Backbone as XML, in Angstrom:
<?xml version="1.0"?>
<chain id="A" units="angstrom">
  <residue number="1" name="MET">
    <atom name="N" x="-29.596" y="16.510" z="-23.370"/>
    <atom name="CA" x="-29.345" y="17.969" z="-24.597"/>
    <atom name="C" x="-28.139" y="17.603" z="-23.455"/>
  </residue>
  <residue number="2" name="LEU">
    <atom name="N" x="-26.928" y="18.068" z="-24.297"/>
    <atom name="CA" x="-24.781" y="17.918" z="-23.166"/>
    <atom name="C" x="-25.286" y="19.243" z="-22.660"/>
  </residue>
  <residue number="3" name="ASN">
    <atom name="N" x="-25.030" y="18.659" z="-21.527"/>
    <atom name="CA" x="-24.638" y="20.330" z="-20.961"/>
    <atom name="C" x="-23.827" y="20.150" z="-20.461"/>
  </residue>
  <residue number="4" name="PHE">
    <atom name="N" x="-22.742" y="21.520" z="-20.406"/>
    <atom name="CA" x="-21.605" y="21.567" z="-21.696"/>
    <atom name="C" x="-21.308" y="21.392" z="-20.104"/>
  </residue>
  <residue number="5" name="ASP">
    <atom name="N" x="-21.066" y="22.924" z="-18.890"/>
    <atom name="CA" x="-20.999" y="23.030" z="-17.829"/>
    <atom name="C" x="-21.830" y="21.950" z="-16.686"/>
  </residue>
  <residue number="6" name="ASP">
    <atom name="N" x="-22.109" y="20.971" z="-16.381"/>
    <atom name="CA" x="-22.448" y="20.175" z="-15.918"/>
    <atom name="C" x="-21.450" y="19.361" z="-16.437"/>
  </residue>
  <residue number="7" name="THR">
    <atom name="N" x="-20.909" y="18.742" z="-17.246"/>
    <atom name="CA" x="-19.667" y="17.524" z="-17.878"/>
    <atom name="C" x="-18.867" y="18.697" z="-17.817"/>
  </residue>
  <residue number="8" name="SER">
    <atom name="N" x="-18.246" y="19.583" z="-17.778"/>
    <atom name="CA" x="-16.814" y="20.170" z="-16.739"/>
    <atom name="C" x="-16.746" y="19.971" z="-15.555"/>
  </residue>
  <residue number="9" name="ARG">
    <atom name="N" x="-18.033" y="20.017" z="-15.268"/>
    <atom name="CA" x="-18.202" y="20.265" z="-13.872"/>
    <atom name="C" x="-17.637" y="18.378" z="-13.280"/>
  </residue>
  <residue number="10" name="LYS">
    <atom name="N" x="-18.589" y="16.984" z="-13.742"/>
    <atom name="CA" x="-17.920" y="16.738" z="-14.032"/>
    <atom name="C" x="-16.674" y="15.816" z="-14.247"/>
  </residue>
  <residue number="11" name="SER">
    <atom name="N" x="-16.081" y="16.745" z="-15.062"/>
    <atom name="CA" x="-14.072" y="16.104" z="-15.530"/>
    <atom name="C" x="-13.504" y="16.095" z="-14.338"/>
  </residue>
  <residue number="12" name="LYS">
    <atom name="N" x="-14.407" y="17.860" z="-13.860"/>
    <atom name="CA" x="-12.918" y="18.825" z="-13.105"/>
    <atom name="C" x="-13.275" y="17.621" z="-11.565"/>
  </residue>
  <residue number="13" name="GLU">
    <atom name="N" x="-13.975" y="16.920" z="-11.460"/>
    <atom name="CA" x="-14.250" y="16.016" z="-9.754"/>
    <atom name="C" x="-13.353" y="15.027" z="-10.294"/>
  </residue>
  <residue number="14" name="ALA">
    <atom name="N" x="-13.495" y="13.787" z="-11.856"/>
    <atom name="CA" x="-13.186" y="12.746" z="-11.621"/>
    <atom name="C" x="-11.581" y="13.312" z="-11.923"/>
  </residue>
  <residue number="15" name="MET">
    <atom name="N" x="-11.067" y="14.227" z="-12.562"/>
    <atom name="CA" x="-9.688" y="14.480" z="-12.222"/>
    <atom name="C" x="-9.299" y="14.579" z="-10.841"/>
  </residue>
  <residue number="16" name="ASP">
    <atom name="N" x="-9.783" y="15.229" z="-10.239"/>
    <atom name="CA" x="-9.421" y="16.402" z="-8.500"/>
    <atom name="C" x="-9.264" y="15.047" z="-7.945"/>
  </residue>
  <residue number="17" name="THR">
    <atom name="N" x="-9.933" y="13.540" z="-7.984"/>
    <atom name="CA" x="-10.814" y="12.684" z="-7.634"/>
    <atom name="C" x="-8.896" y="12.188" z="-7.757"/>
  </residue>
  <residue number="18" name="VAL">
    <atom name="N" x="-8.679" y="12.099" z="-8.987"/>
    <atom name="CA" x="-7.129" y="10.778" z="-9.453"/>
    <atom name="C" x="-6.455" y="11.755" z="-8.893"/>
  </residue>
  <residue number="19" name="LEU">
    <atom name="N" x="-6.441" y="12.510" z="-8.796"/>
    <atom name="CA" x="-5.202" y="13.413" z="-8.354"/>
    <atom name="C" x="-4.369" y="13.384" z="-7.132"/>
  </residue>
  <residue number="20" name="LYS">
    <atom name="N" x="-6.286" y="13.297" z="-6.150"/>
    <atom name="CA" x="-5.695" y="13.138" z="-4.913"/>
    <atom name="C" x="-4.680" y="11.757" z="-4.467"/>
  </residue>
  <residue number="21" name="SER">
    <atom name="N" x="-6.194" y="10.927" z="-5.075"/>
    <atom name="CA" x="-5.750" y="9.465" z="-5.215"/>
    <atom name="C" x="-3.969" y="8.914" z="-5.499"/>
  </residue>
  <residue number="22" name="TYR">
    <atom name="N" x="-3.524" y="9.226" z="-6.313"/>
    <atom name="CA" x="-2.240" y="9.336" z="-6.242"/>
    <atom name="C" x="-1.600" y="9.395" z="-5.902"/>
  </residue>
  <residue number="23" name="SER">
    <atom name="N" x="-1.850" y="11.226" z="-5.275"/>
    <atom name="CA" x="-0.420" y="11.681" z="-4.313"/>
    <atom name="C" x="-1.470" y="11.079" z="-2.452"/>
  </residue>
  <residue number="24" name="ASP">
    <atom name="N" x="-2.596" y="10.598" z="-2.921"/>
    <atom name="CA" x="-2.151" y="10.011" z="-0.411"/>
    <atom name="C" x="-1.440" y="8.329" z="-1.841"/>
  </residue>
  <residue number="25" name="THR">
    <atom name="N" x="-1.962" y="7.358" z="-3.087"/>
    <atom name="CA" x="-1.265" y="6.196" z="-2.788"/>
    <atom name="C" x="0.894" y="6.590" z="-2.864"/>
  </residue>
  <residue number="26" name="ALA">
    <atom name="N" x="1.301" y="8.085" z="-3.423"/>
    <atom name="CA" x="2.817" y="8.295" z="-3.360"/>
    <atom name="C" x="3.496" y="8.217" z="-1.488"/>
  </residue>
  <residue number="27" name="LYS">
    <atom name="N" x="2.161" y="8.762" z="-0.373"/>
    <atom name="CA" x="2.232" y="9.157" z="0.599"/>
    <atom name="C" x="2.254" y="7.574" z="1.342"/>
  </residue>
  <residue number="28" name="GLY">
    <atom name="N" x="1.331" y="6.654" z="0.487"/>
    <atom name="CA" x="2.012" y="5.691" z="1.698"/>
    <atom name="C" x="2.626" y="4.890" z="0.732"/>
  </residue>
  <residue number="29" name="PHE">
    <atom name="N" x="3.725" y="5.104" z="0.087"/>
    <atom name="CA" x="4.608" y="4.455" z="-0.489"/>
    <atom name="C" x="6.247" y="5.294" z="-0.060"/>
  </residue>
  <residue number="30" name="GLN">
    <atom name="N" x="5.709" y="5.893" z="0.760"/>
    <atom name="CA" x="6.948" y="6.590" z="1.057"/>
    <atom name="C" x="6.856" y="6.006" z="2.742"/>
  </residue>
  <residue number="31" name="ALA">
    <atom name="N" x="5.303" y="6.102" z="3.199"/>
    <atom name="CA" x="5.465" y="6.711" z="4.884"/>
    <atom name="C" x="6.510" y="4.787" z="4.795"/>
  </residue>
  <residue number="32" name="ILE">
    <atom name="N" x="5.864" y="3.039" z="3.980"/>
    <atom name="CA" x="6.584" y="1.767" z="3.931"/>
    <atom name="C" x="7.712" y="1.992" z="3.147"/>
  </residue>
  <residue number="33" name="ALA">
    <atom name="N" x="8.439" y="3.139" z="2.849"/>
    <atom name="CA" x="9.443" y="2.986" z="2.287"/>
    <atom name="C" x="10.842" y="2.859" z="3.258"/>
  </residue>
  <residue number="34" name="ALA">
    <atom name="N" x="10.467" y="4.482" z="3.906"/>
    <atom name="CA" x="10.423" y="4.596" z="6.106"/>
    <atom name="C" x="10.191" y="4.015" z="6.430"/>
  </residue>
  <residue number="35" name="GLU">
    <atom name="N" x="9.638" y="3.305" z="6.344"/>
    <atom name="CA" x="9.296" y="2.069" z="7.963"/>
    <atom name="C" x="9.961" y="0.688" z="7.354"/>
  </residue>
  <residue number="36" name="ALA">
    <atom name="N" x="10.311" y="0.812" z="5.993"/>
    <atom name="CA" x="11.452" y="-0.577" z="5.365"/>
    <atom name="C" x="13.280" y="0.315" z="6.024"/>
  </residue>
  <residue number="37" name="ALA">
    <atom name="N" x="13.529" y="1.423" z="5.870"/>
    <atom name="CA" x="14.699" y="1.029" z="5.703"/>
    <atom name="C" x="14.955" y="1.572" z="7.627"/>
  </residue>
  <residue number="38" name="GLU">
    <atom name="N" x="13.604" y="1.614" z="8.472"/>
    <atom name="CA" x="14.805" y="2.382" z="8.877"/>
    <atom name="C" x="14.749" y="0.410" z="9.786"/>
  </residue>
  <residue number="39" name="TYR">
    <atom name="N" x="13.743" y="0.159" z="9.136"/>
    <atom name="CA" x="13.580" y="-1.020" z="10.296"/>
    <atom name="C" x="15.262" y="-2.030" z="9.579"/>
  </residue>
  <residue number="40" name="SER">
    <atom name="N" x="15.674" y="-1.557" z="8.161"/>
    <atom name="CA" x="16.845" y="-2.423" z="7.636"/>
    <atom name="C" x="17.746" y="-1.466" z="8.893"/>
  </residue>
  <residue number="41" name="LYS">
    <atom name="N" x="17.948" y="-0.109" z="9.281"/>
    <atom name="CA" x="18.942" y="0.028" z="10.308"/>
    <atom name="C" x="18.930" y="-0.483" z="11.256"/>
  </residue>
  <residue number="42" name="LYS">
    <atom name="N" x="18.279" y="-0.828" z="11.645"/>
    <atom name="CA" x="17.350" y="-1.051" z="13.138"/>
    <atom name="C" x="18.782" y="-2.731" z="12.656"/>
  </residue>
  <residue number="43" name="SER">
    <atom name="N" x="18.414" y="-3.605" z="11.604"/>
    <atom name="CA" x="18.258" y="-5.103" z="11.851"/>
    <atom name="C" x="19.711" y="-4.267" z="11.575"/>
  </residue>
  <residue number="44" name="PHE">
    <atom name="N" x="20.193" y="-3.885" z="10.605"/>
    <atom name="CA" x="21.955" y="-3.997" z="10.764"/>
    <atom name="C" x="22.886" y="-4.344" z="12.123"/>
  </residue>
  <residue number="45" name="GLN">
    <atom name="N" x="22.378" y="-2.497" z="12.720"/>
    <atom name="CA" x="22.599" y="-1.501" z="14.279"/>
    <atom name="C" x="22.756" y="-3.888" z="15.524"/>
  </residue>
  <residue number="46" name="ASP">
    <atom name="N" x="22.004" y="-4.247" z="14.876"/>
    <atom name="CA" x="21.421" y="-5.627" z="15.400"/>
    <atom name="C" x="22.528" y="-6.941" z="15.212"/>
  </residue>
  <residue number="47" name="ALA">
    <atom name="N" x="22.759" y="-7.158" z="14.396"/>
    <atom name="CA" x="23.231" y="-7.628" z="14.028"/>
    <atom name="C" x="25.324" y="-7.469" z="13.982"/>
  </residue>
  <residue number="48" name="VAL">
    <atom name="N" x="25.560" y="-5.830" z="14.132"/>
    <atom name="CA" x="26.504" y="-5.585" z="13.767"/>
    <atom name="C" x="26.855" y="-4.976" z="16.362"/>
  </residue>
  <residue number="49" name="THR">
    <atom name="N" x="25.723" y="-5.051" z="17.073"/>
    <atom name="CA" x="26.147" y="-5.682" z="18.550"/>
    <atom name="C" x="26.424" y="-6.935" z="18.134"/>
  </residue>
  <residue number="50" name="HIS">
    <atom name="N" x="25.307" y="-8.164" z="17.712"/>
    <atom name="CA" x="24.876" y="-9.460" z="18.154"/>
    <atom name="C" x="27.493" y="-9.966" z="17.806"/>
  </residue>
  <residue number="51" name="MET">
    <atom name="N" x="27.564" y="-9.797" z="16.772"/>
    <atom name="CA" x="29.154" y="-9.661" z="16.617"/>
    <atom name="C" x="29.380" y="-9.281" z="17.362"/>
  </residue>
  <residue number="52" name="GLU">
    <atom name="N" x="29.751" y="-7.950" z="18.270"/>
    <atom name="CA" x="30.608" y="-7.429" z="19.206"/>
    <atom name="C" x="30.562" y="-8.457" z="20.101"/>
  </residue>
  <residue number="53" name="ALA">
    <atom name="N" x="29.143" y="-8.462" z="20.107"/>
    <atom name="CA" x="29.119" y="-9.369" z="22.007"/>
    <atom name="C" x="30.247" y="-10.734" z="21.374"/>
  </residue>
  <residue number="54" name="LEU">
    <atom name="N" x="29.130" y="-11.864" z="20.436"/>
    <atom name="CA" x="29.853" y="-12.850" z="20.188"/>
    <atom name="C" x="31.485" y="-12.772" z="19.922"/>
  </residue>
  <residue number="55" name="THR">
    <atom name="N" x="31.984" y="-12.446" z="19.925"/>
    <atom name="CA" x="33.255" y="-12.132" z="20.017"/>
    <atom name="C" x="33.663" y="-11.583" z="21.130"/>
  </residue>
  <residue number="56" name="GLY">
    <atom name="N" x="33.890" y="-11.792" z="21.693"/>
    <atom name="CA" x="33.762" y="-11.968" z="23.438"/>
    <atom name="C" x="33.722" y="-13.606" z="24.010"/>
  </residue>
  <residue number="57" name="VAL">
    <atom name="N" x="32.820" y="-13.406" z="24.341"/>
    <atom name="CA" x="32.860" y="-14.533" z="24.597"/>
    <atom name="C" x="33.987" y="-15.756" z="24.193"/>
  </residue>
  <residue number="58" name="ARG">
    <atom name="N" x="33.563" y="-16.662" z="25.792"/>
    <atom name="CA" x="34.664" y="-17.072" z="26.057"/>
    <atom name="C" x="34.799" y="-18.730" z="25.557"/>
  </residue>
  <residue number="59" name="SER">
    <atom name="N" x="33.215" y="-19.668" z="25.903"/>
    <atom name="CA" x="32.554" y="-20.923" z="25.659"/>
    <atom name="C" x="31.594" y="-21.005" z="24.387"/>
  </residue>
  <residue number="60" name="VAL">
    <atom name="N" x="32.003" y="-22.095" z="23.955"/>
    <atom name="CA" x="31.075" y="-22.540" z="23.081"/>
    <atom name="C" x="29.565" y="-22.686" z="23.310"/>
  </residue>
  <residue number="61" name="GLU">
    <atom name="N" x="29.693" y="-22.955" z="24.603"/>
    <atom name="CA" x="28.149" y="-23.066" z="25.431"/>
    <atom name="C" x="27.497" y="-21.304" z="25.304"/>
  </residue>
  <residue number="62" name="ALA">
    <atom name="N" x="28.515" y="-20.147" z="25.810"/>
    <atom name="CA" x="27.708" y="-19.347" z="25.827"/>
    <atom name="C" x="27.782" y="-19.088" z="24.136"/>
  </residue>
  <residue number="63" name="ALA">
    <atom name="N" x="28.086" y="-18.770" z="23.408"/>
    <atom name="CA" x="28.452" y="-18.840" z="22.271"/>
    <atom name="C" x="26.762" y="-19.167" z="21.614"/>
  </residue>
  <residue number="64" name="PHE">
    <atom name="N" x="26.910" y="-20.755" z="22.009"/>
    <atom name="CA" x="25.281" y="-20.633" z="21.422"/>
    <atom name="C" x="23.884" y="-20.379" z="22.051"/>
  </residue>
  <residue number="65" name="GLU">
    <atom name="N" x="24.095" y="-20.285" z="23.075"/>
    <atom name="CA" x="23.269" y="-19.465" z="23.514"/>
    <atom name="C" x="23.360" y="-17.928" z="23.237"/>
  </residue>
  <residue number="66" name="LEU">
    <atom name="N" x="24.435" y="-17.402" z="23.232"/>
    <atom name="CA" x="23.511" y="-15.829" z="22.352"/>
    <atom name="C" x="23.205" y="-16.083" z="20.748"/>
  </residue>
  <residue number="67" name="GLN">
    <atom name="N" x="23.628" y="-16.928" z="20.109"/>
    <atom name="CA" x="23.299" y="-16.570" z="18.749"/>
    <atom name="C" x="21.613" y="-17.339" z="18.575"/>
  </residue>
  <residue number="68" name="THR">
    <atom name="N" x="21.263" y="-18.623" z="20.043"/>
    <atom name="CA" x="20.405" y="-18.931" z="19.625"/>
    <atom name="C" x="19.646" y="-17.452" z="19.996"/>
  </residue>
  <residue number="69" name="GLY">
    <atom name="N" x="19.910" y="-17.142" z="21.119"/>
    <atom name="CA" x="19.557" y="-15.564" z="21.900"/>
    <atom name="C" x="19.088" y="-14.573" z="20.404"/>
  </residue>
  <residue number="70" name="TYR">
    <atom name="N" x="20.130" y="-14.423" z="19.838"/>
    <atom name="CA" x="19.922" y="-14.122" z="17.715"/>
    <atom name="C" x="19.330" y="-13.374" z="17.817"/>
  </residue>
  <residue number="71" name="VAL">
    <atom name="N" x="18.990" y="-15.418" z="17.102"/>
    <atom name="CA" x="17.752" y="-15.194" z="16.177"/>
    <atom name="C" x="16.598" y="-16.080" z="16.691"/>
  </residue>
  <residue number="72" name="ARG">
    <atom name="N" x="16.243" y="-15.719" z="17.568"/>
    <atom name="CA" x="14.756" y="-16.092" z="18.268"/>
    <atom name="C" x="14.555" y="-13.891" z="18.027"/>
  </residue>
  <residue number="73" name="SER">
    <atom name="N" x="15.163" y="-13.628" z="17.916"/>
    <atom name="CA" x="15.287" y="-11.749" z="18.538"/>
    <atom name="C" x="14.799" y="-11.524" z="17.448"/>
  </residue>
  <residue number="74" name="ALA">
    <atom name="N" x="15.656" y="-11.725" z="16.325"/>
    <atom name="CA" x="15.459" y="-10.870" z="14.740"/>
    <atom name="C" x="14.414" y="-12.015" z="13.874"/>
  </residue>
  <residue number="75" name="TYR">
    <atom name="N" x="14.131" y="-13.552" z="14.345"/>
    <atom name="CA" x="13.310" y="-14.169" z="13.798"/>
    <atom name="C" x="11.991" y="-13.546" z="14.323"/>
  </residue>
  <residue number="76" name="GLU">
    <atom name="N" x="11.870" y="-12.307" z="16.091"/>
    <atom name="CA" x="10.767" y="-11.985" z="15.745"/>
    <atom name="C" x="10.426" y="-10.594" z="15.606"/>
  </residue>
  <residue number="77" name="ASN">
    <atom name="N" x="11.961" y="-10.586" z="15.541"/>
    <atom name="CA" x="11.712" y="-8.893" z="15.160"/>
    <atom name="C" x="11.140" y="-8.771" z="14.018"/>
  </residue>
  <residue number="78" name="PHE">
    <atom name="N" x="12.148" y="-10.086" z="12.668"/>
    <atom name="CA" x="10.882" y="-9.463" z="11.806"/>
    <atom name="C" x="9.334" y="-10.154" z="11.764"/>
  </residue>
  <residue number="79" name="VAL">
    <atom name="N" x="8.998" y="-10.972" z="11.922"/>
    <atom name="CA" x="7.756" y="-11.363" z="11.892"/>
    <atom name="C" x="6.824" y="-10.176" z="11.808"/>
  </residue>
  <residue number="80" name="ALA">
    <atom name="N" x="7.892" y="-8.998" z="13.092"/>
    <atom name="CA" x="6.777" y="-8.682" z="13.476"/>
    <atom name="C" x="6.567" y="-6.655" z="12.314"/>
  </residue>
  <residue number="81" name="GLU">
    <atom name="N" x="7.778" y="-6.741" z="11.648"/>
    <atom name="CA" x="7.554" y="-5.791" z="10.682"/>
    <atom name="C" x="7.004" y="-6.290" z="9.773"/>
  </residue>
  <residue number="82" name="ALA">
    <atom name="N" x="7.604" y="-7.613" z="9.125"/>
    <atom name="CA" x="7.061" y="-7.853" z="8.278"/>
    <atom name="C" x="4.658" y="-7.903" z="8.240"/>
  </residue>
  <residue number="83" name="THR">
    <atom name="N" x="4.479" y="-8.131" z="9.408"/>
    <atom name="CA" x="2.774" y="-8.331" z="10.126"/>
    <atom name="C" x="3.046" y="-6.498" z="9.570"/>
  </residue>
  <residue number="84" name="ARG">
    <atom name="N" x="3.700" y="-5.578" z="10.084"/>
    <atom name="CA" x="3.669" y="-4.107" z="10.052"/>
    <atom name="C" x="3.470" y="-3.976" z="8.565"/>
  </residue>
  <residue number="85" name="LEU">
    <atom name="N" x="4.618" y="-4.131" z="7.468"/>
    <atom name="CA" x="4.339" y="-3.275" z="6.416"/>
    <atom name="C" x="3.341" y="-3.984" z="5.599"/>
  </residue>
  <residue number="86" name="GLY">
    <atom name="N" x="2.406" y="-5.780" z="6.375"/>
    <atom name="CA" x="1.898" y="-6.029" z="4.340"/>
    <atom name="C" x="0.525" y="-5.457" z="5.652"/>
  </residue>
  <residue number="87" name="GLU">
    <atom name="N" x="0.186" y="-4.354" z="7.146"/>
    <atom name="CA" x="-0.917" y="-3.900" z="7.628"/>
    <atom name="C" x="-0.908" y="-2.384" z="7.186"/>
  </residue>
  <residue number="88" name="MET">
    <atom name="N" x="1.269" y="-1.462" z="6.078"/>
    <atom name="CA" x="0.292" y="-0.920" z="6.107"/>
    <atom name="C" x="0.244" y="-0.613" z="4.575"/>
  </residue>
  <residue number="89" name="TYR">
    <atom name="N" x="0.038" y="-1.252" z="3.590"/>
    <atom name="CA" x="0.355" y="-2.028" z="2.192"/>
    <atom name="C" x="-1.196" y="-2.541" z="2.093"/>
  </residue>
  <residue number="90" name="THR">
    <atom name="N" x="-2.816" y="-2.769" z="3.435"/>
    <atom name="CA" x="-3.532" y="-2.732" z="3.133"/>
    <atom name="C" x="-4.320" y="-1.817" z="3.834"/>
  </residue>
  <residue number="91" name="ASP">
    <atom name="N" x="-3.881" y="-1.172" z="4.442"/>
    <atom name="CA" x="-4.510" y="0.048" z="4.607"/>
    <atom name="C" x="-3.921" y="0.817" z="3.275"/>
  </residue>
  <residue number="92" name="LEU">
    <atom name="N" x="-2.988" y="1.208" z="2.471"/>
    <atom name="CA" x="-3.057" y="1.404" z="1.223"/>
    <atom name="C" x="-3.186" y="1.476" z="0.118"/>
  </residue>
  <residue number="93" name="ALA">
    <atom name="N" x="-4.083" y="-0.425" z="-0.173"/>
    <atom name="CA" x="-5.139" y="-0.520" z="-1.232"/>
    <atom name="C" x="-6.113" y="-0.213" z="-1.097"/>
  </residue>
  <residue number="94" name="LYS">
    <atom name="N" x="-6.452" y="0.018" z="0.896"/>
    <atom name="CA" x="-7.700" y="0.073" z="1.127"/>
    <atom name="C" x="-8.361" y="1.991" z="0.806"/>
  </residue>
  <residue number="95" name="ASN">
    <atom name="N" x="-6.986" y="3.160" z="1.093"/>
    <atom name="CA" x="-7.520" y="3.750" z="1.025"/>
    <atom name="C" x="-7.045" y="4.695" z="-0.766"/>
  </residue>
  <residue number="96" name="ALA">
    <atom name="N" x="-6.387" y="3.947" z="-1.126"/>
    <atom name="CA" x="-6.656" y="4.307" z="-2.734"/>
    <atom name="C" x="-8.244" y="3.620" z="-3.518"/>
  </residue>
  <residue number="97" name="TYR">
    <atom name="N" x="-8.078" y="3.211" z="-3.128"/>
    <atom name="CA" x="-9.620" y="2.184" z="-3.889"/>
    <atom name="C" x="-11.683" y="3.525" z="-3.282"/>
  </residue>
  <residue number="98" name="LYS">
    <atom name="N" x="-10.898" y="3.754" z="-2.415"/>
    <atom name="CA" x="-11.746" y="4.995" z="-1.947"/>
    <atom name="C" x="-12.310" y="5.384" z="-2.789"/>
  </residue>
  <residue number="99" name="PRO">
    <atom name="N" x="-12.093" y="6.702" z="-3.181"/>
    <atom name="CA" x="-12.499" y="7.816" z="-4.236"/>
    <atom name="C" x="-13.829" y="6.590" z="-4.703"/>
  </residue>
  <residue number="100" name="TYR">
    <atom name="N" x="-13.036" y="5.130" z="-5.434"/>
    <atom name="CA" x="-13.595" y="4.993" z="-6.721"/>
    <atom name="C" x="-15.152" y="3.950" z="-5.794"/>
  </residue>
  <residue number="101" name="GLU">
    <atom name="N" x="-14.621" y="4.036" z="-4.302"/>
    <atom name="CA" x="-16.142" y="2.625" z="-3.738"/>
    <atom name="C" x="-17.330" y="3.310" z="-4.452"/>
  </residue>
  <residue number="102" name="ALA">
    <atom name="N" x="-17.933" y="4.688" z="-4.595"/>
    <atom name="CA" x="-19.171" y="4.915" z="-5.189"/>
    <atom name="C" x="-19.425" y="5.499" z="-6.653"/>
  </residue>
  <residue number="103" name="PRO">
    <atom name="N" x="-18.034" y="5.618" z="-7.141"/>
    <atom name="CA" x="-18.968" y="5.403" z="-9.196"/>
    <atom name="C" x="-18.778" y="3.881" z="-8.951"/>
  </residue>
  <residue number="104" name="VAL">
    <atom name="N" x="-18.133" y="3.122" z="-9.063"/>
    <atom name="CA" x="-17.820" y="1.685" z="-9.326"/>
    <atom name="C" x="-19.426" y="1.071" z="-8.328"/>
  </residue>
  <residue number="105" name="ALA">
    <atom name="N" x="-19.870" y="0.837" z="-7.426"/>
    <atom name="CA" x="-20.317" y="0.771" z="-7.065"/>
    <atom name="C" x="-22.059" y="1.073" z="-7.155"/>
  </residue>
  <residue number="106" name="THR">
    <atom name="N" x="-22.327" y="2.226" z="-8.268"/>
    <atom name="CA" x="-23.618" y="2.777" z="-8.775"/>
    <atom name="C" x="-23.521" y="2.054" z="-10.455"/>
  </residue>
  <residue number="107" name="PRO">
    <atom name="N" x="-24.287" y="1.794" z="-9.946"/>
    <atom name="CA" x="-24.603" y="0.869" z="-12.634"/>
    <atom name="C" x="-24.343" y="2.368" z="-12.675"/>
  </residue>
  <residue number="108" name="PRO">
    <atom name="N" x="-23.678" y="2.396" z="-14.281"/>
    <atom name="CA" x="-23.911" y="3.508" z="-14.923"/>
    <atom name="C" x="-25.897" y="4.174" z="-15.716"/>
  </residue>
  <residue number="109" name="VAL">
    <atom name="N" x="-25.802" y="5.145" z="-15.787"/>
    <atom name="CA" x="-26.752" y="5.777" z="-16.018"/>
    <atom name="C" x="-27.028" y="5.555" z="-17.953"/>
  </residue>
  <residue number="110" name="LYS">
    <atom name="N" x="-28.333" y="4.884" z="-17.977"/>
    <atom name="CA" x="-28.254" y="4.344" z="-19.592"/>
    <atom name="C" x="-29.581" y="5.781" z="-20.773"/>
  </residue>
  <residue number="111" name="ALA">
    <atom name="N" x="-28.629" y="5.603" z="-21.759"/>
    <atom name="CA" x="-28.264" y="6.694" z="-21.946"/>
    <atom name="C" x="-29.897" y="6.131" z="-23.015"/>
  </residue>
  <residue number="112" name="ALA">
    <atom name="N" x="-30.911" y="6.924" z="-23.374"/>
    <atom name="CA" x="-32.185" y="6.604" z="-24.101"/>
    <atom name="C" x="-32.438" y="6.220" z="-25.093"/>
  </residue>
  <residue number="113" name="LYS">
    <atom name="N" x="-32.368" y="5.320" z="-25.681"/>
    <atom name="CA" x="-32.328" y="4.733" z="-27.410"/>
    <atom name="C" x="-33.506" y="4.820" z="-27.486"/>
  </residue>
  <residue number="114" name="THR">
    <atom name="N" x="-33.577" y="5.838" z="-29.171"/>
    <atom name="CA" x="-35.024" y="5.438" z="-29.465"/>
    <atom name="C" x="-34.359" y="4.774" z="-31.066"/>
  </residue>
  <residue number="115" name="ALA">
    <atom name="N" x="-35.538" y="4.265" z="-31.220"/>
    <atom name="CA" x="-34.994" y="2.874" z="-32.322"/>
    <atom name="C" x="-35.838" y="3.816" z="-33.464"/>
  </residue>
  <residue number="116" name="THR">
    <atom name="N" x="-35.614" y="3.680" z="-34.656"/>
    <atom name="CA" x="-36.568" y="4.661" z="-35.802"/>
    <atom name="C" x="-35.780" y="3.754" z="-36.882"/>
  </residue>
  <residue number="117" name="VAL">
    <atom name="N" x="-37.918" y="3.618" z="-37.528"/>
    <atom name="CA" x="-37.369" y="1.695" z="-37.926"/>
    <atom name="C" x="-37.836" y="2.072" z="-39.091"/>
  </residue>
  <residue number="118" name="VAL">
    <atom name="N" x="-37.163" y="1.664" z="-40.529"/>
    <atom name="CA" x="-36.823" y="2.161" z="-41.623"/>
    <atom name="C" x="-37.874" y="0.730" z="-42.505"/>
  </residue>
  <residue number="119" name="THR">
    <atom name="N" x="-38.781" y="1.355" z="-43.359"/>
    <atom name="CA" x="-39.578" y="0.727" z="-44.051"/>
    <atom name="C" x="-39.782" y="1.028" z="-45.409"/>
  </residue>
  <residue number="120" name="THR">
    <atom name="N" x="-38.595" y="-0.091" z="-45.805"/>
    <atom name="CA" x="-39.203" y="-0.112" z="-47.947"/>
    <atom name="C" x="-41.071" y="-0.780" z="-48.238"/>
  </residue>
  <residue number="121" name="GLU">
    <atom name="N" x="-40.676" y="0.310" z="-48.892"/>
    <atom name="CA" x="-42.486" y="-0.848" z="-49.122"/>
    <atom name="C" x="-41.637" y="-0.644" z="-51.647"/>
  </residue>
  <residue number="122" name="ALA">
    <atom name="N" x="-42.037" y="-1.785" z="-51.240"/>
    <atom name="CA" x="-42.147" y="-2.619" z="-52.773"/>
    <atom name="C" x="-43.662" y="-2.210" z="-53.730"/>
  </residue>
  <residue number="123" name="ALA">
    <atom name="N" x="-43.107" y="-1.416" z="-55.225"/>
    <atom name="CA" x="-43.951" y="-1.439" z="-55.186"/>
    <atom name="C" x="-44.676" y="-2.662" z="-56.697"/>
  </residue>
</chain>
């Protein structure tokens, strides 16, 4: 027999799970966007500071050393930021999947099948 109260409760629980998951996912994407924007601002400011320092250089050797230091620093910052964003995406995926781990791991309940055999007798 179908229990409407049970069905209604399970439906509400499922909807609550979906809405919480969407909310957490949206917050995760907002955090990633904020991190990317902050990195872009810092990277731009570092480039401006480097260009200002580069315009004051009087020799080619000093300019080469300054440029080498800037490129090394920019590369290291980029790798660190890419690693950080990768970890944030990984955490986001894990958190988005977490509410669905238990329902996916358990096998669905099979309904009992009743077979009816129809026989016709030929006269």
